[in-house]
Amino acid sequence: MAEFSTLSAALRRGRRAVAIGLRRRDLSSTSSKRPRDSELRKGGMAQLVGKFHRPGENHLTEGYVVTDKTQALLQEHLERTGGKAVTRFPPEPNGILHIGHATSINFNFNFAKAHKGVCYLRYDDTNPGKADEQYIRQILEMVQWLGGSLLSVQQKSSCVHSPTGHTPDKVTFASDYFPQLYQLARRLVSSSLAFVCHQPPHEVRGHHAPPSPWRDRPAEESLHLLEEMRKGKFKEGEATLRMKMVMEDSKVDPVAYRVRFAPHPRTGTDWCIYPTYDYAHCLCDSLEDITHSFCTKEFQMKYVHYLPLVVYSDWNDPRLFTLTALRRRGFPPEAINNFCEQYGVMLTTDGAIHPELLEAFVRDELNHTAPRAMAVLDPVKVVVTNCPLTSETIELEVPDFPKDPARGYHTIPLGPLIYIERSDFMEEGGQRGFRRLTPSQPVGLKYTSSTIAVQQVLKGESGEVDEIHVVMEKLSETGRKPRAFIHWLSNPLPCQVRLYQNLFTADEQDENNTNPSSLQIVNGALVDRSVEGAKPLDKWQFERLGYFCLDSESTHNQLVFNRTATLKQDSHNPIPIAPPSKHHSHQSL
């Protein structure tokens, strides 16, 4: 633990906006201009590893207070840590983790791994009114998801370090140290470095509090009053313990302890005074022998700030940038980790995450891992009138990964009744240069080595195409290659598809730029039978449509797919969707 004579100096450094030993410009971009992919992929977190002090060289960093005991204490610290780097991911268990937290998770775990060190998951549960067991479980679940580990909260004393994943070496809580923190507070008071104050909360809040008339009260009196606070003799707001210091963010005499008559999820009613983040955070780092305390700005997420502006169902609504939402939408943890590795420390100064940057990593990952399938969002019925398909169904073998057939195949049926996208058919006089099916232009069907040519178009009372009759011919028989091949379905499964877009229509993320089409629900869609038996979060590339995953709300009778990402950036309409018809409906939320 740090020497007591430098405790107040350590507290002053407790809320530094940058990591110890790293210049501010190394940690975040100084411009809001988006870096080019080539620039970022050359850099990222990996290049920052060598910019920090080595374990035991803390005293060489800017602002470190050195006394005649420093070297001896650092030597004791090195003996306890074995000279390894020790980092921590310290979330407050009062909310859901978002993409900014993923950056911190990656930075802390990867830094420790690069130095053959250890990383802890420490919950900063100093606020009993907000700490919640639900968030404690969900935070651990998200860390496990990103790293692939299976650590439970009950294993917090076990060392289960994995060199390949984000597995906490230990799970701890700030509340584990409540007794030590209280004793340190008493020592501060005894040394006239802290005092009990009775200014009302609204006066001491912020950075411009008026001077306290109780700042110079005798240490013995403050020590007695602190114990009275501990025994519950003061009401909430009647007394606080304040430290005599000016922090680096200019806050004067910050509060160290306040009265809260609220049960804590871990300590119950053992305490009625609780340490503040300003006081406890850096001291817990010292108590755990943390060698590198990274405090970056990735937690400041505009998407999180503006969540109340958008109608959403829960924190796992796939339009959000919480980790639970990204998982439900189908973002692979590998893609998020790769994004954080390359882009995490290059965020713009306003803390904004540009979705297209993250989605590029998602596409890259899913292109290699998501098997192909076919789906039709706006189906129109196509009847094959010629033999041999008028009376039988054949099975076709289709590669899961067309560029690497050795990875496996699945089968799909082909019968006399098939479905194609409504936008893949156009009557004469339509769009110039249209390459797909028209009354005078045949089109190829993927994986069949065949083309279909229109015989008859049947329309309903509204004038909308209800059915297309076609003849099918083998490519070997026609002797000519069609201008295009389209995807199709036969004997498909019905499903619902949810198409997600950005929450905002502009970089300025405010109530004037919310996107009313951020969610479009497509009812009456169809998908091939290769997806039968799928589990929630299973992922596919629906050919020509994008990347999709099975939603957690799916049932045996109602499959629901979330679009994870389009096939290409800025591809807003890879398959144009026709206006709603009696066969097909849309709903925008």
Coordinates of N, CA and C in Angstrom, one line a residue, residues 93 132 376:
P93 N -21.3 -0.9 -10.8 CA -22.4 -1.8 -11.1 C -23.8 -1.1 -11.0
D132 N -26.3 -2.7 -8.0 CA -27.4 -3.7 -8.2 C -26.9 -5.0 -8.6
V376 N -35.8 -14.3 -48.5 CA -36.5 -13.4 -49.4 C -37.3 -12.5 -48.5

